[in-house]
Amino acid sequence: NAGIPFETAMSTIHGIKPSGDVITGIEVFERAYAAVGLGWVYAFAKVPFLLNVANNVYDFWAERRMQVTGRGTLAEVLEIRARRMEAEEAGGAAACSLDNREACDAKFD
């Protein structure tokens, strides 16, 4: 995982190049599509203005994707993960999840 903290990894898409360099945002999609012969899909990313717009749109989506897809907010997911890790470190059950929030003893708005 190239030492990327969970919270950082969950905030936006990351890719790790063979060199070990980490890339984020639209560049990850551009390289992935190019790797499977579909680079033309992200050809617009060669134009700096369009790449900037695409990165801004992706960042907007990345902030909201968890909630939009029914998994709670990113803050909730991170809180539940922290509670689960605390419970596991204390030798407790790992029942804490988005489906079983009561086991987390977490407060959600």
PDB file of N, CA and C in Angstrom, residues 10-103:
ATOM      1  N   MET A  10      -8.810   6.404   1.533  1.00  0.00           N
ATOM      2  CA  MET A  10     -10.256   6.468   1.360  1.00  0.00           C
ATOM      3  C   MET A  10     -10.727   7.814   0.832  1.00  0.00           C
ATOM      4  N   SER A  11      -9.889   8.830   0.895  1.00  0.00           N
ATOM      5  CA  SER A  11     -10.319  10.161   0.470  1.00  0.00           C
ATOM      6  C   SER A  11     -10.317  10.331  -1.042  1.00  0.00           C
ATOM      7  N   THR A  12      -9.503   9.572  -1.749  1.00  0.00           N
ATOM      8  CA  THR A  12      -9.427   9.646  -3.208  1.00  0.00           C
ATOM      9  C   THR A  12      -8.769   8.377  -3.724  1.00  0.00           C
ATOM     10  N   ILE A  13      -8.928   8.103  -4.987  1.00  0.00           N
ATOM     11  CA  ILE A  13      -8.303   6.917  -5.563  1.00  0.00           C
ATOM     12  C   ILE A  13      -6.794   7.125  -5.659  1.00  0.00           C
ATOM     13  N   HIS A  14      -6.064   6.074  -5.380  1.00  0.00           N
ATOM     14  CA  HIS A  14      -4.603   6.084  -5.463  1.00  0.00           C
ATOM     15  C   HIS A  14      -4.156   4.949  -6.360  1.00  0.00           C
ATOM     16  N   GLY A  15      -3.057   5.157  -7.031  1.00  0.00           N
ATOM     17  CA  GLY A  15      -2.427   4.105  -7.815  1.00  0.00           C
ATOM     18  C   GLY A  15      -0.942   4.088  -7.485  1.00  0.00           C
ATOM     19  N   ILE A  16      -0.356   2.914  -7.562  1.00  0.00           N
ATOM     20  CA  ILE A  16       1.074   2.786  -7.289  1.00  0.00           C
ATOM     21  C   ILE A  16       1.736   2.284  -8.560  1.00  0.00           C
ATOM     22  N   LYS A  17       2.628   3.095  -9.100  1.00  0.00           N
ATOM     23  CA  LYS A  17       3.327   2.747 -10.335  1.00  0.00           C
ATOM     24  C   LYS A  17       4.398   1.699 -10.033  1.00  0.00           C
ATOM     25  N   PRO A  18       4.840   0.960 -11.051  1.00  0.00           N
ATOM     26  CA  PRO A  18       5.888  -0.043 -10.822  1.00  0.00           C
ATOM     27  C   PRO A  18       7.126   0.533 -10.127  1.00  0.00           C
ATOM     28  N   SER A  19       7.383   1.810 -10.319  1.00  0.00           N
ATOM     29  CA  SER A  19       8.533   2.463  -9.680  1.00  0.00           C
ATOM     30  C   SER A  19       8.303   2.694  -8.188  1.00  0.00           C
ATOM     31  N   GLY A  20       7.043   2.521  -7.749  1.00  0.00           N
ATOM     32  CA  GLY A  20       6.689   2.789  -6.362  1.00  0.00           C
ATOM     33  C   GLY A  20       6.107   4.165  -6.151  1.00  0.00           C
ATOM     34  N   ASP A  21       6.146   5.000  -7.195  1.00  0.00           N
ATOM     35  CA  ASP A  21       5.560   6.333  -7.094  1.00  0.00           C
ATOM     36  C   ASP A  21       4.042   6.226  -6.982  1.00  0.00           C
ATOM     37  N   VAL A  22       3.463   7.087  -6.169  1.00  0.00           N
ATOM     38  CA  VAL A  22       2.016   7.096  -5.955  1.00  0.00           C
ATOM     39  C   VAL A  22       1.398   8.190  -6.813  1.00  0.00           C
ATOM     40  N   ILE A  23       0.299   7.847  -7.486  1.00  0.00           N
ATOM     41  CA  ILE A  23      -0.465   8.810  -8.270  1.00  0.00           C
ATOM     42  C   ILE A  23      -1.892   8.817  -7.737  1.00  0.00           C
ATOM     43  N   THR A  24      -2.606   9.909  -7.978  1.00  0.00           N
ATOM     44  CA  THR A  24      -3.980  10.029  -7.483  1.00  0.00           C
ATOM     45  C   THR A  24      -4.878  10.629  -8.551  1.00  0.00           C
ATOM     46  N   GLY A  25      -6.170  10.568  -8.277  1.00  0.00           N
ATOM     47  CA  GLY A  25      -7.152  11.233  -9.120  1.00  0.00           C
ATOM     48  C   GLY A  25      -7.265  10.656 -10.517  1.00  0.00           C
ATOM     49  N   ILE A  26      -7.584  11.512 -11.452  1.00  0.00           N
ATOM     50  CA  ILE A  26      -7.852  11.123 -12.831  1.00  0.00           C
ATOM     51  C   ILE A  26      -6.663  10.414 -13.454  1.00  0.00           C
ATOM     52  N   GLU A  27      -5.450  10.743 -13.034  1.00  0.00           N
ATOM     53  CA  GLU A  27      -4.273  10.073 -13.598  1.00  0.00           C
ATOM     54  C   GLU A  27      -4.329   8.561 -13.365  1.00  0.00           C
ATOM     55  N   VAL A  28      -4.891   8.138 -12.258  1.00  0.00           N
ATOM     56  CA  VAL A  28      -5.028   6.699 -11.989  1.00  0.00           C
ATOM     57  C   VAL A  28      -5.927   6.061 -13.040  1.00  0.00           C
ATOM     58  N   PHE A  29      -7.067   6.677 -13.288  1.00  0.00           N
ATOM     59  CA  PHE A  29      -7.993   6.142 -14.290  1.00  0.00           C
ATOM     60  C   PHE A  29      -7.369   6.171 -15.686  1.00  0.00           C
ATOM     61  N   GLU A  30      -6.705   7.282 -15.992  1.00  0.00           N
ATOM     62  CA  GLU A  30      -6.069   7.418 -17.302  1.00  0.00           C
ATOM     63  C   GLU A  30      -5.075   6.280 -17.536  1.00  0.00           C
ATOM     64  N   ARG A  31      -4.228   6.006 -16.566  1.00  0.00           N
ATOM     65  CA  ARG A  31      -3.220   4.947 -16.713  1.00  0.00           C
ATOM     66  C   ARG A  31      -3.855   3.557 -16.731  1.00  0.00           C
ATOM     67  N   ALA A  32      -4.874   3.347 -15.915  1.00  0.00           N
ATOM     68  CA  ALA A  32      -5.535   2.038 -15.884  1.00  0.00           C
ATOM     69  C   ALA A  32      -6.224   1.744 -17.214  1.00  0.00           C
ATOM     70  N   TYR A  33      -6.926   2.701 -17.750  1.00  0.00           N
ATOM     71  CA  TYR A  33      -7.591   2.504 -19.030  1.00  0.00           C
ATOM     72  C   TYR A  33      -6.572   2.312 -20.152  1.00  0.00           C
ATOM     73  N   ALA A  34      -5.476   3.054 -20.113  1.00  0.00           N
ATOM     74  CA  ALA A  34      -4.435   2.892 -21.130  1.00  0.00           C
ATOM     75  C   ALA A  34      -3.820   1.494 -21.055  1.00  0.00           C
ATOM     76  N   ALA A  35      -3.686   0.961 -19.845  1.00  0.00           N
ATOM     77  CA  ALA A  35      -3.079  -0.357 -19.660  1.00  0.00           C
ATOM     78  C   ALA A  35      -3.900  -1.474 -20.289  1.00  0.00           C
ATOM     79  N   VAL A  36      -5.197  -1.255 -20.443  1.00  0.00           N
ATOM     80  CA  VAL A  36      -6.056  -2.283 -21.043  1.00  0.00           C
ATOM     81  C   VAL A  36      -6.508  -1.897 -22.452  1.00  0.00           C
ATOM     82  N   GLY A  37      -5.801  -0.939 -23.053  1.00  0.00           N
ATOM     83  CA  GLY A  37      -6.079  -0.562 -24.429  1.00  0.00           C
ATOM     84  C   GLY A  37      -7.228   0.399 -24.628  1.00  0.00           C
ATOM     85  N   LEU A  38      -7.661   1.035 -23.554  1.00  0.00           N
ATOM     86  CA  LEU A  38      -8.774   1.983 -23.653  1.00  0.00           C
ATOM     87  C   LEU A  38      -8.344   3.408 -23.308  1.00  0.00           C
ATOM     88  N   GLY A  39      -7.090   3.714 -23.561  1.00  0.00           N
ATOM     89  CA  GLY A  39      -6.559   5.028 -23.236  1.00  0.00           C
ATOM     90  C   GLY A  39      -7.312   6.173 -23.871  1.00  0.00           C
ATOM     91  N   TRP A  40      -7.937   5.916 -25.012  1.00  0.00           N
ATOM     92  CA  TRP A  40      -8.688   6.966 -25.690  1.00  0.00           C
ATOM     93  C   TRP A  40      -9.805   7.530 -24.822  1.00  0.00           C
ATOM     94  N   VAL A  41     -10.321   6.735 -23.866  1.00  0.00           N
ATOM     95  CA  VAL A  41     -11.416   7.199 -23.006  1.00  0.00           C
ATOM     96  C   VAL A  41     -10.977   8.421 -22.202  1.00  0.00           C
ATOM     97  N   TYR A  42      -9.725   8.440 -21.805  1.00  0.00           N
ATOM     98  CA  TYR A  42      -9.216   9.551 -21.010  1.00  0.00           C
ATOM     99  C   TYR A  42      -8.274  10.450 -21.793  1.00  0.00           C
ATOM    100  N   ALA A  43      -8.389  10.461 -23.109  1.00  0.00           N
ATOM    101  CA  ALA A  43      -7.543  11.312 -23.949  1.00  0.00           C
ATOM    102  C   ALA A  43      -7.709  12.792 -23.599  1.00  0.00           C
ATOM    103  N   PHE A  44      -8.901  13.167 -23.138  1.00  0.00           N
ATOM    104  CA  PHE A  44      -9.146  14.565 -22.763  1.00  0.00           C
ATOM    105  C   PHE A  44      -8.187  15.021 -21.656  1.00  0.00           C
ATOM    106  N   ALA A  45      -7.662  14.083 -20.879  1.00  0.00           N
ATOM    107  CA  ALA A  45      -6.785  14.426 -19.754  1.00  0.00           C
ATOM    108  C   ALA A  45      -5.440  14.989 -20.210  1.00  0.00           C
ATOM    109  N   LYS A  46      -5.178  14.924 -21.498  1.00  0.00           N
ATOM    110  CA  LYS A  46      -3.946  15.508 -22.036  1.00  0.00           C
ATOM    111  C   LYS A  46      -4.052  17.030 -22.130  1.00  0.00           C
ATOM    112  N   VAL A  47      -5.266  17.543 -22.049  1.00  0.00           N
ATOM    113  CA  VAL A  47      -5.510  18.989 -22.088  1.00  0.00           C
ATOM    114  C   VAL A  47      -5.572  19.478 -20.641  1.00  0.00           C
ATOM    115  N   PRO A  48      -4.609  20.282 -20.214  1.00  0.00           N
ATOM    116  CA  PRO A  48      -4.525  20.688 -18.802  1.00  0.00           C
ATOM    117  C   PRO A  48      -5.822  21.238 -18.213  1.00  0.00           C
ATOM    118  N   PHE A  49      -6.511  22.091 -18.949  1.00  0.00           N
ATOM    119  CA  PHE A  49      -7.761  22.650 -18.432  1.00  0.00           C
ATOM    120  C   PHE A  49      -8.785  21.548 -18.178  1.00  0.00           C
ATOM    121  N   LEU A  50      -8.928  20.622 -19.130  1.00  0.00           N
ATOM    122  CA  LEU A  50      -9.901  19.538 -18.970  1.00  0.00           C
ATOM    123  C   LEU A  50      -9.492  18.580 -17.850  1.00  0.00           C
ATOM    124  N   LEU A  51      -8.202  18.337 -17.710  1.00  0.00           N
ATOM    125  CA  LEU A  51      -7.716  17.500 -16.614  1.00  0.00           C
ATOM    126  C   LEU A  51      -8.051  18.141 -15.275  1.00  0.00           C
ATOM    127  N   ASN A  52      -7.865  19.447 -15.177  1.00  0.00           N
ATOM    128  CA  ASN A  52      -8.179  20.160 -13.942  1.00  0.00           C
ATOM    129  C   ASN A  52      -9.670  20.059 -13.617  1.00  0.00           C
ATOM    130  N   VAL A  53     -10.510  20.261 -14.625  1.00  0.00           N
ATOM    131  CA  VAL A  53     -11.959  20.148 -14.421  1.00  0.00           C
ATOM    132  C   VAL A  53     -12.310  18.723 -13.981  1.00  0.00           C
ATOM    133  N   ALA A  54     -11.756  17.732 -14.662  1.00  0.00           N
ATOM    134  CA  ALA A  54     -12.039  16.330 -14.331  1.00  0.00           C
ATOM    135  C   ALA A  54     -11.596  16.004 -12.910  1.00  0.00           C
ATOM    136  N   ASN A  55     -10.438  16.487 -12.503  1.00  0.00           N
ATOM    137  CA  ASN A  55      -9.975  16.245 -11.133  1.00  0.00           C
ATOM    138  C   ASN A  55     -10.894  16.895 -10.116  1.00  0.00           C
ATOM    139  N   ASN A  56     -11.388  18.102 -10.414  1.00  0.00           N
ATOM    140  CA  ASN A  56     -12.320  18.763  -9.501  1.00  0.00           C
ATOM    141  C   ASN A  56     -13.640  18.008  -9.398  1.00  0.00           C
ATOM    142  N   VAL A  57     -14.142  17.530 -10.524  1.00  0.00           N
ATOM    143  CA  VAL A  57     -15.378  16.738 -10.521  1.00  0.00           C
ATOM    144  C   VAL A  57     -15.161  15.440  -9.753  1.00  0.00           C
ATOM    145  N   TYR A  58     -14.034  14.776  -9.996  1.00  0.00           N
ATOM    146  CA  TYR A  58     -13.748  13.529  -9.275  1.00  0.00           C
ATOM    147  C   TYR A  58     -13.630  13.786  -7.770  1.00  0.00           C
ATOM    148  N   ASP A  59     -12.930  14.858  -7.371  1.00  0.00           N
ATOM    149  CA  ASP A  59     -12.793  15.168  -5.945  1.00  0.00           C
ATOM    150  C   ASP A  59     -14.160  15.387  -5.297  1.00  0.00           C
ATOM    151  N   PHE A  60     -15.062  16.080  -6.014  1.00  0.00           N
ATOM    152  CA  PHE A  60     -16.423  16.293  -5.520  1.00  0.00           C
ATOM    153  C   PHE A  60     -17.116  14.947  -5.309  1.00  0.00           C
ATOM    154  N   TRP A  61     -17.002  14.053  -6.289  1.00  0.00           N
ATOM    155  CA  TRP A  61     -17.598  12.718  -6.202  1.00  0.00           C
ATOM    156  C   TRP A  61     -16.955  11.915  -5.068  1.00  0.00           C
ATOM    157  N   ALA A  62     -15.628  11.932  -4.983  1.00  0.00           N
ATOM    158  CA  ALA A  62     -14.916  11.120  -3.994  1.00  0.00           C
ATOM    159  C   ALA A  62     -15.351  11.464  -2.574  1.00  0.00           C
ATOM    160  N   GLU A  63     -15.627  12.738  -2.318  1.00  0.00           N
ATOM    161  CA  GLU A  63     -16.072  13.153  -0.985  1.00  0.00           C
ATOM    162  C   GLU A  63     -17.442  12.578  -0.630  1.00  0.00           C
ATOM    163  N   ARG A  64     -18.256  12.297  -1.627  1.00  0.00           N
ATOM    164  CA  ARG A  64     -19.645  11.909  -1.385  1.00  0.00           C
ATOM    165  C   ARG A  64     -19.965  10.466  -1.768  1.00  0.00           C
ATOM    166  N   ARG A  65     -19.022   9.754  -2.373  1.00  0.00           N
ATOM    167  CA  ARG A  65     -19.316   8.446  -2.946  1.00  0.00           C
ATOM    168  C   ARG A  65     -19.817   7.434  -1.932  1.00  0.00           C
ATOM    169  N   MET A  66     -19.287   7.454  -0.731  1.00  0.00           N
ATOM    170  CA  MET A  66     -19.710   6.478   0.268  1.00  0.00           C
ATOM    171  C   MET A  66     -21.195   6.663   0.599  1.00  0.00           C
ATOM    172  N   GLN A  67     -21.579   7.887   0.862  1.00  0.00           N
ATOM    173  CA  GLN A  67     -22.957   8.167   1.230  1.00  0.00           C
ATOM    174  C   GLN A  67     -23.900   7.930   0.054  1.00  0.00           C
ATOM    175  N   VAL A  68     -23.494   8.340  -1.151  1.00  0.00           N
ATOM    176  CA  VAL A  68     -24.342   8.177  -2.332  1.00  0.00           C
ATOM    177  C   VAL A  68     -24.602   6.695  -2.618  1.00  0.00           C
ATOM    178  N   THR A  69     -23.626   5.845  -2.324  1.00  0.00           N
ATOM    179  CA  THR A  69     -23.775   4.417  -2.596  1.00  0.00           C
ATOM    180  C   THR A  69     -24.296   3.645  -1.386  1.00  0.00           C
ATOM    181  N   GLY A  70     -24.828   4.367  -0.388  1.00  0.00           N
ATOM    182  CA  GLY A  70     -25.503   3.732   0.729  1.00  0.00           C
ATOM    183  C   GLY A  70     -24.596   3.188   1.822  1.00  0.00           C
ATOM    184  N   ARG A  71     -23.369   3.677   1.918  1.00  0.00           N
ATOM    185  CA  ARG A  71     -22.450   3.154   2.928  1.00  0.00           C
ATOM    186  C   ARG A  71     -22.180   4.154   4.046  1.00  0.00           C
ATOM    187  N   GLY A  72     -23.007   5.157   4.195  1.00  0.00           N
ATOM    188  CA  GLY A  72     -22.762   6.171   5.202  1.00  0.00           C
ATOM    189  C   GLY A  72     -21.769   7.184   4.687  1.00  0.00           C
ATOM    190  N   THR A  73     -21.503   8.187   5.490  1.00  0.00           N
ATOM    191  CA  THR A  73     -20.533   9.190   5.087  1.00  0.00           C
ATOM    192  C   THR A  73     -19.125   8.643   5.286  1.00  0.00           C
ATOM    193  N   LEU A  74     -18.164   9.274   4.671  1.00  0.00           N
ATOM    194  CA  LEU A  74     -16.775   8.863   4.857  1.00  0.00           C
ATOM    195  C   LEU A  74     -16.390   8.990   6.324  1.00  0.00           C
ATOM    196  N   ALA A  75     -16.877  10.037   6.988  1.00  0.00           N
ATOM    197  CA  ALA A  75     -16.593  10.216   8.413  1.00  0.00           C
ATOM    198  C   ALA A  75     -17.127   9.042   9.229  1.00  0.00           C
ATOM    199  N   GLU A  76     -18.330   8.565   8.901  1.00  0.00           N
ATOM    200  CA  GLU A  76     -18.896   7.414   9.606  1.00  0.00           C
ATOM    201  C   GLU A  76     -18.052   6.163   9.376  1.00  0.00           C
ATOM    202  N   VAL A  77     -17.663   5.932   8.148  1.00  0.00           N
ATOM    203  CA  VAL A  77     -16.857   4.755   7.824  1.00  0.00           C
ATOM    204  C   VAL A  77     -15.536   4.796   8.585  1.00  0.00           C
ATOM    205  N   LEU A  78     -14.902   5.965   8.621  1.00  0.00           N
ATOM    206  CA  LEU A  78     -13.634   6.096   9.333  1.00  0.00           C
ATOM    207  C   LEU A  78     -13.818   5.909  10.835  1.00  0.00           C
ATOM    208  N   GLU A  79     -14.905   6.436  11.378  1.00  0.00           N
ATOM    209  CA  GLU A  79     -15.194   6.274  12.804  1.00  0.00           C
ATOM    210  C   GLU A  79     -15.430   4.802  13.141  1.00  0.00           C
ATOM    211  N   ILE A  80     -16.178   4.122  12.325  1.00  0.00           N
ATOM    212  CA  ILE A  80     -16.451   2.701  12.572  1.00  0.00           C
ATOM    213  C   ILE A  80     -15.167   1.885  12.474  1.00  0.00           C
ATOM    214  N   ARG A  81     -14.328   2.207  11.518  1.00  0.00           N
ATOM    215  CA  ARG A  81     -13.049   1.499  11.398  1.00  0.00           C
ATOM    216  C   ARG A  81     -12.199   1.715  12.645  1.00  0.00           C
ATOM    217  N   ALA A  82     -12.151   2.954  13.120  1.00  0.00           N
ATOM    218  CA  ALA A  82     -11.367   3.249  14.322  1.00  0.00           C
ATOM    219  C   ALA A  82     -11.916   2.480  15.519  1.00  0.00           C
ATOM    220  N   ARG A  83     -13.230   2.439  15.657  1.00  0.00           N
ATOM    221  CA  ARG A  83     -13.854   1.700  16.770  1.00  0.00           C
ATOM    222  C   ARG A  83     -13.580   0.199  16.650  1.00  0.00           C
ATOM    223  N   ARG A  84     -13.658  -0.328  15.441  1.00  0.00           N
ATOM    224  CA  ARG A  84     -13.397  -1.752  15.225  1.00  0.00           C
ATOM    225  C   ARG A  84     -11.953  -2.084  15.591  1.00  0.00           C
ATOM    226  N   MET A  85     -11.026  -1.227  15.178  1.00  0.00           N
ATOM    227  CA  MET A  85      -9.619  -1.465  15.494  1.00  0.00           C
ATOM    228  C   MET A  85      -9.369  -1.391  16.996  1.00  0.00           C
ATOM    229  N   GLU A  86     -10.019  -0.446  17.671  1.00  0.00           N
ATOM    230  CA  GLU A  86      -9.897  -0.350  19.130  1.00  0.00           C
ATOM    231  C   GLU A  86     -10.417  -1.622  19.790  1.00  0.00           C
ATOM    232  N   ALA A  87     -11.560  -2.116  19.337  1.00  0.00           N
ATOM    233  CA  ALA A  87     -12.143  -3.327  19.909  1.00  0.00           C
ATOM    234  C   ALA A  87     -11.239  -4.533  19.665  1.00  0.00           C
ATOM    235  N   GLU A  88     -10.692  -4.635  18.471  1.00  0.00           N
ATOM    236  CA  GLU A  88      -9.810  -5.751  18.164  1.00  0.00           C
ATOM    237  C   GLU A  88      -8.537  -5.693  19.004  1.00  0.00           C
ATOM    238  N   GLU A  89      -7.973  -4.500  19.173  1.00  0.00           N
ATOM    239  CA  GLU A  89      -6.755  -4.345  19.984  1.00  0.00           C
ATOM    240  C   GLU A  89      -7.016  -4.677  21.441  1.00  0.00           C
ATOM    241  N   ALA A  90      -8.247  -4.420  21.900  1.00  0.00           N
ATOM    242  CA  ALA A  90      -8.609  -4.719  23.289  1.00  0.00           C
ATOM    243  C   ALA A  90      -9.050  -6.164  23.452  1.00  0.00           C
ATOM    244  N   GLY A  91      -9.026  -6.933  22.353  1.00  0.00           N
ATOM    245  CA  GLY A  91      -9.421  -8.341  22.412  1.00  0.00           C
ATOM    246  C   GLY A  91     -10.913  -8.570  22.297  1.00  0.00           C
ATOM    247  N   GLY A  92     -11.645  -7.527  21.928  1.00  0.00           N
ATOM    248  CA  GLY A  92     -13.098  -7.642  21.796  1.00  0.00           C
ATOM    249  C   GLY A  92     -13.515  -8.143  20.430  1.00  0.00           C
ATOM    250  N   ALA A  93     -14.800  -8.326  20.278  1.00  0.00           N
ATOM    251  CA  ALA A  93     -15.358  -8.793  19.006  1.00  0.00           C
ATOM    252  C   ALA A  93     -15.244  -7.703  17.958  1.00  0.00           C
ATOM    253  N   ALA A  94     -15.179  -8.107  16.712  1.00  0.00           N
ATOM    254  CA  ALA A  94     -15.089  -7.160  15.608  1.00  0.00           C
ATOM    255  C   ALA A  94     -16.446  -6.975  14.947  1.00  0.00           C
ATOM    256  N   ALA A  95     -17.498  -6.940  15.763  1.00  0.00           N
ATOM    257  CA  ALA A  95     -18.851  -6.838  15.223  1.00  0.00           C
ATOM    258  C   ALA A  95     -19.198  -5.443  14.744  1.00  0.00           C
ATOM    259  N   CYS A  96     -18.400  -4.476  15.084  1.00  0.00           N
ATOM    260  CA  CYS A  96     -18.663  -3.093  14.714  1.00  0.00           C
ATOM    261  C   CYS A  96     -18.642  -2.945  13.193  1.00  0.00           C
ATOM    262  N   SER A  97     -19.740  -2.468  12.616  1.00  0.00           N
ATOM    263  CA  SER A  97     -19.840  -2.281  11.171  1.00  0.00           C
ATOM    264  C   SER A  97     -20.934  -1.267  10.884  1.00  0.00           C
ATOM    265  N   LEU A  98     -21.053  -0.887   9.617  1.00  0.00           N
ATOM    266  CA  LEU A  98     -22.132   0.035   9.250  1.00  0.00           C
ATOM    267  C   LEU A  98     -23.493  -0.598   9.475  1.00  0.00           C
ATOM    268  N   ASP A  99     -23.571  -1.928   9.373  1.00  0.00           N
ATOM    269  CA  ASP A  99     -24.834  -2.624   9.591  1.00  0.00           C
ATOM    270  C   ASP A  99     -25.113  -2.872  11.065  1.00  0.00           C
ATOM    271  N   ASN A 100     -24.089  -2.765  11.904  1.00  0.00           N
ATOM    272  CA  ASN A 100     -24.241  -3.016  13.334  1.00  0.00           C
ATOM    273  C   ASN A 100     -23.579  -1.876  14.108  1.00  0.00           C
ATOM    274  N   ARG A 101     -24.087  -0.681  13.947  1.00  0.00           N
ATOM    275  CA  ARG A 101     -23.481   0.497  14.551  1.00  0.00           C
ATOM    276  C   ARG A 101     -23.529   0.462  16.073  1.00  0.00           C
ATOM    277  N   GLU A 102     -24.523  -0.208  16.638  1.00  0.00           N
ATOM    278  CA  GLU A 102     -24.640  -0.262  18.088  1.00  0.00           C
ATOM    279  C   GLU A 102     -23.412  -0.925  18.713  1.00  0.00           C
ATOM    280  N   ALA A 103     -22.815  -1.887  18.019  1.00  0.00           N
ATOM    281  CA  ALA A 103     -21.627  -2.566  18.532  1.00  0.00           C
ATOM    282  C   ALA A 103     -20.412  -1.642  18.563  1.00  0.00           C
TER     283      ALA A 103
END
